Amino acid sequence: MGIVVQKYGGSSVADGEAIKRVARRIVEAKRDGNDVVVAVSAMGDSTDELLGLASQVSPLPPARELDMLLTAGERISMALVAMAISDLGFSARSFTGSQAGVITDSVHGKAKIIDVTPGRIQSAIDEGHIVIVAGFQGVSQDTKEITTLGRGGTDTTAVALAAALDADVCEIYTDVDGVFTADPRIVPTARKLDTVTYEEMLELAACGAKILHLRCVEYARRYDIPIHVRSSFSHLEGTIVRGSIDDQAHQESTMEAAIIAGVAHDRSEAKITVVGVPDKVGEAARIFTALADAQINLDMIVQNVSAAATNLTDISFTLPRSDGAVAMAALDALQDEVGFESLQYDETIGKVSLIGAGMRSHPGVTAKFFASIAEAGVNIGMISTSEIRISVVVSEIDVDAAVAATHTAFDLDADEVEAVVYGGTGR
Amino acid sequence: MGIVVQKYGGSSVADGEAIKRVARRIVEAKRDGNDVVVAVSAMGDSTDELLGLASQVSPLPPARELDMLLTAGERISMALVAMAISDLGFSARSFTGSQAGVITDSVHGKAKIIDVTPGRIQSAIDEGHIVIVAGFQGVSQDTKEITTLGRGGTDTTAVALAAALDADVCEIYTDVDGVFTADPRIVPTARKLDTVTYEEMLELAACGAKILHLRCVEYARRYDIPIHVRSSFSHLEGTIVRGSIDDQAHQESTMEAAIIAGVAHDRSEAKITVVGVPDKVGEAARIFTALADAQINLDMIVQNVSAAATNLTDISFTLPRSDGAVAMAALDALQDEVGFESLQYDETIGKVSLIGAGMRSHPGVTAKFFASIAEAGVNIGMISTSEIRISVVVSEIDVDAAVAATHTAFDLDADEVEAVVYGGTGR
């Protein structure tokens, strides 16, 4: 008898009916002969409602208390899921992150899991219970304080439990049928991937595919846990995330397979250009040190060749739009010291990325990518590449056209529309 | 520097504004030089909302999961109170019942506190923090499961914390100014009591005065913790509950004091009469055993003298109306075995009680009580007494008249109206 870990997000447990549907799904897995452990998120918008309450009493609540507050959300959903399972005649026990042994560091609001000690949930499994665990939360190793894991926390909880329990698979239930070659809302002929490697999934997640969070995929890769991304609204097989592009077996099996896993896009970034930076040693370092000190995560960075006549250069980079104001303020404060000419800020950009392990062994992918974008009449602003990814920055209004053109150029289109998006969020 | 424990109920933390007001009140106590520990209930109606969610997924949810669910309510309110205090520039730390060391037995839904191990909150106090503790909840000693304490749980949490921390006083904040000689909504001239003994407060609570719960007063008496019942809407001194009627000091100080502490009433009971019970040894025992097996808590019990001609007797008792249907079913099932004639059920009753330590040493109280009720034209249905209490059952519609007449007869009326009820519940 194997252990299956399942994860249900907030939209899957949004109300009483949804919770009863999830309970039936969980009971099916138990009936199939598995031991079942489930990680759940807070119901629907309840986390936002708790944040709203917090903002009513304090404009800047202490992080410790915010974690105490937000963890009430999963406590509610996990107890309700356990009740609904019980109502179906099966025995379920819910556990908080702390009770489940999810040990984290002490960084409130974005704690990292450093260990899972699943003794208590293993005992509950051994006694025949279905185990429901609060996602997104843990307890700090040093101070025994309640922590939250930040964005994508429940996915990470599920994978961490799967690793600690040596589960057969971690099933991530969502409102789409799996991982697609592009966002089906932009490319109706996008195809569902049957399998995708950890590395490709990481690049897809980093480039805007919102289906799985980066941390969860990193965790799964580290512990070699297969992730099955599937719909909570259907019984179709979803997408299996497993295997490395460096595995001999994978390389052989993909010799005949698709070169490209998919086309991702991201409209959440902005672009800053520092114009007229003196082309001296150390100037760029001072700029990027200031941004790092302000806790800004940069994505793509481009430095143009210095114009020989002026000995000045331009430095451009992309960053999350939400960090835009802080980054501009940090750079403004640096102007006299560095002596650059001006700053430009552009929020009307989008990023389009082509991802596939096969591009390592197939020359010409880059050329074909750029050609397809050009044929769609779209101008490329910045370029960056990794071993299995090419990303370009374009105008925000050109994102859809660039994605569709690329998807077609690489023969990713299905013969008929197969994607069904069940929820409204595309998550 | 002394320790003050404060308790705020659900109506005191019903929304953001209320929480901010409570935070200011807590900070005042800290500014006055006290170490402050606060027990809070869940916000307003949030417990009912959680129960509503539970009923959507299961008609009879497991008690363990119900406790897990309901404890989310205090988790939310305590974090928000801590945030609001922080916003005033003071440092606050919230703790769940489990974190605060509130150790209980394993009876989910109505657990009893069996120990408090306040190491963690004592450390927080020593570090200068204001401590906020989730009321109504604890963790079971044997199984480490989350438990709730049932009705009045947060009052009991506060008193238990006060005892464990050797606090100077336990302040119970409510929406009235203190304990009154009668319900001010019935008797506008009711007077606030400056002090009342534990025993009198116990009788008042048992007889329908809803201001403090029985368990909390019992706990305070056992550990000799003074309770200060006061309003969260004013800075008036409230009522101090302390001292025993058996203390020499108390007896001396009350030689000149009021004989009567107050008049309580209760409209939550029903009366059952078992008509025509064979007057044989063991018949009454069988009836009351059946009721005990059905978990019915009886209050007053009266057995009429057997009518010699028939050798039959009637047995009447009062019980909570909410237990009425269960009790009648249990008795119905017993009819053939015991051979009684019939059952009568009456929900239109009320209980009026006169309470006062002084009645022990002042003969004539009972006669004066009955005379005052008779003069008000009210018929007495049942009578029961304790050392410091006389209770009568009357028609529900006569309760107000009986209370008012008794209050006047014992000279309890104030010269002017001094009671202000701030909330709508009279709690």
CSV table of C-alpha atoms in Angstrom, one decimal, chain B residues 57-389:
chain,number,residue,atom,x,y,z
B,57,VAL,CA,-20.3,19.9,5.4
B,58,SER,CA,-21.5,17.5,8.1
B,59,PRO,CA,-24.7,17.3,10.2
B,60,LEU,CA,-22.7,15.8,13.1
B,61,PRO,CA,-19.0,16.8,12.8
B,62,PRO,CA,-16.5,14.9,14.9
B,63,ALA,CA,-15.8,16.7,18.2
B,64,ARG,CA,-12.0,16.7,17.6
B,65,GLU,CA,-12.4,18.5,14.3
B,66,LEU,CA,-15.1,20.9,15.7
B,67,ASP,CA,-12.6,22.0,18.3
B,68,MET,CA,-9.9,22.4,15.7
B,69,LEU,CA,-12.3,24.6,13.7
B,70,LEU,CA,-13.6,26.7,16.5
B,71,THR,CA,-10.2,27.5,18.0
B,72,ALA,CA,-9.5,29.4,14.8
B,73,GLY,CA,-11.8,32.1,16.1
B,74,GLU,CA,-9.7,33.1,19.1
B,75,ARG,CA,-6.5,32.7,17.0
B,76,ILE,CA,-7.9,35.5,14.7
B,77,SER,CA,-9.0,37.8,17.5
B,78,MET,CA,-5.8,37.4,19.5
B,79,ALA,CA,-3.6,38.2,16.6
B,80,LEU,CA,-5.6,41.3,15.7
B,81,VAL,CA,-5.5,42.5,19.3
B,82,ALA,CA,-1.7,42.1,19.4
B,83,MET,CA,-1.4,44.0,16.1
B,84,ALA,CA,-3.6,46.8,17.4
B,85,ILE,CA,-1.4,47.1,20.6
B,86,SER,CA,1.7,47.1,18.4
B,87,ASP,CA,0.2,49.9,16.4
B,88,LEU,CA,0.1,51.9,19.7
B,89,GLY,CA,3.8,51.5,20.1
B,90,PHE,CA,3.7,48.7,22.7
B,91,SER,CA,5.0,45.2,22.2
B,92,ALA,CA,2.5,42.3,22.3
B,93,ARG,CA,2.8,38.6,21.7
B,94,SER,CA,-0.2,36.3,21.1
B,95,PHE,CA,-0.3,32.7,22.2
B,96,THR,CA,-2.8,29.9,21.5
B,97,GLY,CA,-4.1,28.0,24.5
B,98,SER,CA,-1.7,25.2,23.8
B,99,GLN,CA,1.3,27.6,23.6
B,100,ALA,CA,0.2,29.3,26.8
B,101,GLY,CA,0.3,26.0,28.6
B,102,VAL,CA,-3.5,25.6,29.2
B,103,ILE,CA,-3.6,21.8,29.8
B,104,THR,CA,-7.0,20.2,29.8
B,105,ASP,CA,-8.6,16.7,30.0
B,106,SER,CA,-9.5,15.1,26.7
B,107,VAL,CA,-13.3,15.9,26.5
B,108,HIS,CA,-13.6,17.8,23.3
B,109,GLY,CA,-16.2,20.6,23.4
B,110,LYS,CA,-16.3,20.9,27.2
B,111,ALA,CA,-12.8,20.2,28.4
B,112,LYS,CA,-11.8,21.0,31.9
B,113,ILE,CA,-8.5,22.8,32.7
B,114,ILE,CA,-6.4,20.5,34.8
B,115,ASP,CA,-3.1,22.5,34.8
B,116,VAL,CA,-1.6,25.7,33.5
B,117,THR,CA,2.1,25.6,32.7
B,118,PRO,CA,2.8,29.3,31.9
B,119,GLY,CA,6.5,29.1,31.2
B,120,ARG,CA,6.3,30.5,27.8
B,121,ILE,CA,4.0,33.4,28.7
B,122,GLN,CA,6.1,34.1,31.8
B,123,SER,CA,9.1,34.5,29.6
B,124,ALA,CA,7.2,36.8,27.3
B,125,ILE,CA,6.2,38.9,30.4
B,126,ASP,CA,9.8,39.0,31.6
B,127,GLU,CA,10.9,40.3,28.2
B,128,GLY,CA,8.4,43.2,28.6
B,129,HIS,CA,5.7,42.0,26.2
B,130,ILE,CA,2.0,42.4,26.7
B,131,VAL,CA,0.7,38.8,26.4
B,132,ILE,CA,-2.5,38.0,24.6
B,133,VAL,CA,-3.9,34.5,25.1
B,134,ALA,CA,-6.6,32.7,23.1
B,135,GLY,CA,-9.5,32.0,25.5
B,136,PHE,CA,-11.8,29.0,25.5
B,137,GLN,CA,-9.1,26.6,24.4
B,138,GLY,CA,-6.3,24.3,25.6
B,139,VAL,CA,-4.4,21.1,24.7
B,140,SER,CA,-5.2,17.7,26.2
B,141,GLN,CA,-2.6,16.3,28.6
B,142,ASP,CA,-2.6,12.8,27.3
B,143,THR,CA,-3.2,13.1,23.6
B,144,LYS,CA,-1.9,16.6,22.9
B,145,GLU,CA,-5.1,17.3,21.0
B,146,ILE,CA,-6.6,20.8,20.8
B,147,THR,CA,-9.6,21.1,23.0
B,148,THR,CA,-12.2,23.8,23.8
B,149,LEU,CA,-13.6,24.5,27.2
B,150,GLY,CA,-17.3,25.1,26.4
B,151,ARG,CA,-19.5,27.9,27.6
B,152,GLY,CA,-17.8,30.6,29.6
B,153,GLY,CA,-14.5,29.2,28.5
B,154,THR,CA,-12.7,32.5,28.1
B,155,ASP,CA,-13.7,33.6,31.6
B,156,THR,CA,-12.2,30.4,32.9
B,157,THR,CA,-9.1,30.8,30.9
B,158,ALA,CA,-8.6,34.3,32.4
B,159,VAL,CA,-9.0,33.1,35.9
B,160,ALA,CA,-6.8,30.0,35.4
B,161,LEU,CA,-4.0,32.3,34.0
B,162,ALA,CA,-4.4,34.6,36.9
B,163,ALA,CA,-4.0,31.7,39.3
B,164,ALA,CA,-1.0,30.3,37.5
B,165,LEU,CA,0.7,33.6,37.3
B,166,ASP,CA,-0.2,34.6,40.8
B,167,ALA,CA,-1.8,37.8,39.4
B,168,ASP,CA,-3.1,40.6,41.6
B,169,VAL,CA,-6.6,40.6,40.0
B,170,CYS,CA,-8.5,39.1,37.1
B,171,GLU,CA,-10.5,41.8,35.4
B,172,ILE,CA,-13.5,40.5,33.4
B,173,TYR,CA,-14.6,43.2,30.9
B,174,THR,CA,-18.2,43.1,29.8
B,175,ASP,CA,-20.8,45.5,28.5
B,176,VAL,CA,-22.4,46.3,31.9
B,177,ASP,CA,-20.9,48.2,34.8
B,178,GLY,CA,-20.7,45.2,37.2
B,179,VAL,CA,-22.9,42.8,39.1
B,180,PHE,CA,-26.3,44.3,39.9
B,181,THR,CA,-28.9,43.5,42.6
B,182,ALA,CA,-31.2,42.5,39.7
B,183,ASP,CA,-31.2,42.6,35.9
B,184,PRO,CA,-31.4,46.4,35.2
B,185,ARG,CA,-33.6,45.8,32.2
B,186,ILE,CA,-36.3,44.5,34.6
B,187,VAL,CA,-35.5,46.6,37.6
B,188,PRO,CA,-34.3,50.0,36.5
B,189,THR,CA,-33.4,50.9,40.1
B,190,ALA,CA,-31.1,47.9,40.5
B,191,ARG,CA,-27.9,48.8,42.3
B,192,LYS,CA,-24.4,47.8,41.4
B,193,LEU,CA,-22.7,45.7,44.1
B,194,ASP,CA,-19.3,46.9,45.1
B,195,THR,CA,-18.3,43.5,46.4
B,196,VAL,CA,-19.9,40.0,46.4
B,197,THR,CA,-18.6,36.8,47.9
B,198,TYR,CA,-17.7,33.8,45.7
B,199,GLU,CA,-20.6,31.8,47.1
B,200,GLU,CA,-23.1,34.5,46.4
B,201,MET,CA,-21.7,34.9,42.9
B,202,LEU,CA,-21.9,31.2,42.4
B,203,GLU,CA,-25.6,31.2,43.4
B,204,LEU,CA,-26.3,34.2,41.2
B,205,ALA,CA,-24.6,32.6,38.2
B,206,ALA,CA,-26.4,29.3,38.8
B,207,CYS,CA,-29.8,31.1,39.1
B,208,GLY,CA,-29.6,32.9,35.8
B,209,ALA,CA,-27.4,36.0,36.2
B,210,LYS,CA,-25.4,35.7,33.0
B,211,ILE,CA,-22.6,38.1,33.9
B,212,LEU,CA,-20.1,35.4,35.0
B,213,HIS,CA,-20.0,31.7,34.3
B,214,LEU,CA,-20.2,29.2,37.1
B,215,ARG,CA,-16.9,27.5,36.3
B,216,CYS,CA,-15.0,30.7,36.3
B,217,VAL,CA,-16.3,31.6,39.7
B,218,GLU,CA,-15.6,28.1,41.0
B,219,TYR,CA,-12.0,28.3,39.7
B,220,ALA,CA,-11.5,31.8,41.3
B,221,ARG,CA,-12.8,30.6,44.6
B,222,ARG,CA,-10.6,27.5,44.6
B,223,TYR,CA,-7.4,29.6,44.0
B,224,ASP,CA,-8.7,32.7,45.8
B,225,ILE,CA,-8.3,35.0,42.8
B,226,PRO,CA,-10.2,38.3,43.1
B,227,ILE,CA,-12.4,38.9,40.0
B,228,HIS,CA,-13.1,42.5,39.0
B,229,VAL,CA,-16.3,42.6,36.8
B,230,ARG,CA,-16.3,45.9,35.0
B,231,SER,CA,-17.4,47.6,31.8
B,232,SER,CA,-15.1,47.9,28.7
B,233,PHE,CA,-17.1,51.0,27.8
B,234,SER,CA,-16.4,53.1,31.0
B,235,HIS,CA,-13.7,53.6,33.6
B,236,LEU,CA,-16.1,53.1,36.5
B,237,GLU,CA,-15.1,50.7,39.3
B,238,GLY,CA,-17.2,47.5,38.8
B,239,THR,CA,-17.9,44.7,41.2
B,240,ILE,CA,-15.2,42.8,43.1
B,241,VAL,CA,-15.9,39.1,43.6
B,242,ARG,CA,-13.8,37.9,46.5
B,243,GLY,CA,-13.9,36.4,50.0
B,244,SER,CA,-16.0,33.6,51.5
B,245,ILE,CA,-19.1,33.9,53.5
B,246,ASP,CA,-17.3,31.7,56.0
B,247,ASP,CA,-14.4,34.1,56.5
B,248,GLN,CA,-14.4,35.7,60.0
B,249,ALA,CA,-13.6,39.0,58.4
B,250,HIS,CA,-16.4,38.8,56.0
B,251,GLN,CA,-18.9,37.8,58.6
B,252,GLU,CA,-17.9,40.8,60.7
B,253,SER,CA,-17.9,43.2,57.9
B,254,THR,CA,-21.3,42.1,56.8
B,255,MET,CA,-22.9,42.4,60.2
B,256,GLU,CA,-23.9,45.8,59.2
B,257,ALA,CA,-24.1,45.2,55.5
B,258,ALA,CA,-26.9,44.1,53.3
B,259,ILE,CA,-28.6,40.8,54.0
B,260,ILE,CA,-29.3,40.2,50.4
B,261,ALA,CA,-26.9,40.3,47.5
B,262,GLY,CA,-29.5,40.3,44.8
B,263,VAL,CA,-32.5,38.8,42.9
B,264,ALA,CA,-31.7,36.6,40.0
B,265,HIS,CA,-34.1,35.1,37.4
B,266,ASP,CA,-33.9,32.5,34.7
B,267,ARG,CA,-36.3,31.9,31.8
B,268,SER,CA,-34.3,29.1,30.2
B,269,GLU,CA,-35.8,26.2,32.1
B,270,ALA,CA,-38.8,23.9,31.6
B,271,LYS,CA,-40.7,21.7,34.1
B,272,ILE,CA,-41.6,18.1,33.7
B,273,THR,CA,-44.1,16.3,36.0
B,274,VAL,CA,-44.2,12.6,36.1
B,275,VAL,CA,-47.8,11.9,37.2
B,276,GLY,CA,-49.0,8.9,39.2
B,277,VAL,CA,-45.7,7.2,40.1
B,278,PRO,CA,-46.2,4.1,42.2
B,279,ASP,CA,-44.9,5.0,45.7
B,280,LYS,CA,-42.4,2.1,46.0
B,281,VAL,CA,-38.8,2.1,46.9
B,282,GLY,CA,-36.6,2.6,43.9
B,283,GLU,CA,-39.1,4.0,41.4
B,284,ALA,CA,-37.7,7.6,41.7
B,285,ALA,CA,-34.2,6.2,41.4
B,286,ARG,CA,-35.1,4.5,38.1
B,287,ILE,CA,-36.6,7.7,36.8
B,288,PHE,CA,-33.5,9.8,37.7
B,289,THR,CA,-31.1,7.2,36.5
B,290,ALA,CA,-32.7,7.2,33.1
B,291,LEU,CA,-32.4,11.0,33.0
B,292,ALA,CA,-28.8,10.9,34.1
B,293,ASP,CA,-28.1,8.2,31.4
B,294,ALA,CA,-29.5,10.7,28.9
B,295,GLN,CA,-27.0,13.3,30.1
B,296,ILE,CA,-29.8,15.6,31.4
B,297,ASN,CA,-28.9,18.1,34.1
B,298,LEU,CA,-31.8,18.5,36.5
B,299,ASP,CA,-32.2,21.6,38.6
B,300,MET,CA,-35.0,21.7,41.1
B,301,ILE,CA,-36.8,18.5,42.1
B,302,VAL,CA,-40.0,18.2,44.1
B,303,GLN,CA,-41.8,15.0,45.1
B,304,ASN,CA,-45.3,15.5,46.5
B,305,VAL,CA,-46.4,13.5,49.4
B,306,SER,CA,-48.1,10.3,48.4
B,307,ALA,CA,-51.9,10.5,48.3
B,308,ALA,CA,-52.7,7.8,50.9
B,309,ALA,CA,-55.8,6.5,49.0
B,310,THR,CA,-54.0,5.7,45.8
B,311,ASN,CA,-50.5,5.1,46.9
B,312,LEU,CA,-49.4,7.2,43.9
B,313,THR,CA,-47.1,10.2,43.9
B,314,ASP,CA,-46.1,13.0,41.5
B,315,ILE,CA,-42.5,13.9,40.8
B,316,SER,CA,-41.7,17.3,39.3
B,317,PHE,CA,-38.4,18.7,38.2
B,318,THR,CA,-36.9,21.6,36.2
B,319,LEU,CA,-34.3,21.2,33.5
B,320,PRO,CA,-32.9,23.3,30.6
B,321,ARG,CA,-35.5,23.7,27.9
B,322,SER,CA,-32.9,22.6,25.4
B,323,ASP,CA,-32.9,19.2,27.1
B,324,GLY,CA,-36.7,18.9,27.1
B,325,ALA,CA,-37.3,16.7,24.1
B,326,VAL,CA,-34.5,14.3,25.0
B,327,ALA,CA,-35.8,14.0,28.6
B,328,MET,CA,-39.4,13.4,27.5
B,329,ALA,CA,-38.2,10.7,25.1
B,330,ALA,CA,-36.2,9.0,27.8
B,331,LEU,CA,-39.1,9.1,30.2
B,332,ASP,CA,-41.6,7.8,27.6
B,333,ALA,CA,-39.4,4.8,27.1
B,334,LEU,CA,-39.7,4.1,30.8
B,335,GLN,CA,-43.4,4.3,31.2
B,336,ASP,CA,-44.2,0.6,31.0
B,337,GLU,CA,-41.3,-0.4,33.3
B,338,VAL,CA,-42.1,2.1,36.0
B,339,GLY,CA,-45.9,2.2,35.4
B,340,PHE,CA,-46.5,6.0,36.0
B,341,GLU,CA,-49.7,7.4,34.6
B,342,SER,CA,-48.6,10.3,32.4
B,343,LEU,CA,-46.0,13.0,31.7
B,344,GLN,CA,-46.6,16.8,31.7
B,345,TYR,CA,-44.2,19.2,30.0
B,346,ASP,CA,-44.3,23.0,30.7
B,347,GLU,CA,-42.0,25.5,29.0
B,348,THR,CA,-43.9,28.6,30.2
B,349,ILE,CA,-42.1,28.8,33.6
B,350,GLY,CA,-39.5,31.1,35.1
B,351,LYS,CA,-37.3,30.9,38.2
B,352,VAL,CA,-36.8,33.7,40.6
B,353,SER,CA,-34.1,33.4,43.2
B,354,LEU,CA,-33.2,35.5,46.3
B,355,ILE,CA,-29.5,35.3,47.2
B,356,GLY,CA,-27.6,36.6,50.2
B,357,ALA,CA,-25.1,35.3,52.7
B,358,GLY,CA,-27.0,37.3,55.3
B,359,MET,CA,-30.0,35.2,55.2
B,360,ARG,CA,-28.2,32.5,57.3
B,361,SER,CA,-28.3,34.8,60.3
B,362,HIS,CA,-31.5,36.7,59.6
B,363,PRO,CA,-34.7,34.6,60.1
B,364,GLY,CA,-37.7,35.7,58.3
B,365,VAL,CA,-36.2,36.2,54.9
B,366,THR,CA,-38.1,33.3,53.5
B,367,ALA,CA,-41.4,34.6,54.8
B,368,LYS,CA,-40.8,38.1,53.5
B,369,PHE,CA,-39.8,36.7,50.1
B,370,PHE,CA,-43.0,34.7,49.8
B,371,ALA,CA,-45.1,37.5,51.1
B,372,SER,CA,-43.7,40.0,48.5
B,373,ILE,CA,-44.4,37.5,45.7
B,374,ALA,CA,-47.9,36.9,46.9
B,375,GLU,CA,-48.6,40.7,47.2
B,376,ALA,CA,-47.6,41.0,43.5
B,377,GLY,CA,-50.3,38.5,42.8
B,378,VAL,CA,-47.9,35.8,41.6
B,379,ASN,CA,-48.5,32.1,42.3
B,380,ILE,CA,-45.6,29.9,43.4
B,381,GLY,CA,-45.2,26.6,41.7
B,382,MET,CA,-42.1,25.0,43.2
B,383,ILE,CA,-39.7,26.0,45.9
B,384,SER,CA,-36.1,25.0,46.6
B,385,THR,CA,-33.5,26.5,49.0
B,386,SER,CA,-29.8,26.4,49.8
B,387,GLU,CA,-27.9,27.9,52.7
B,388,ILE,CA,-27.8,31.3,51.0
B,389,ARG,CA,-30.5,31.1,48.4
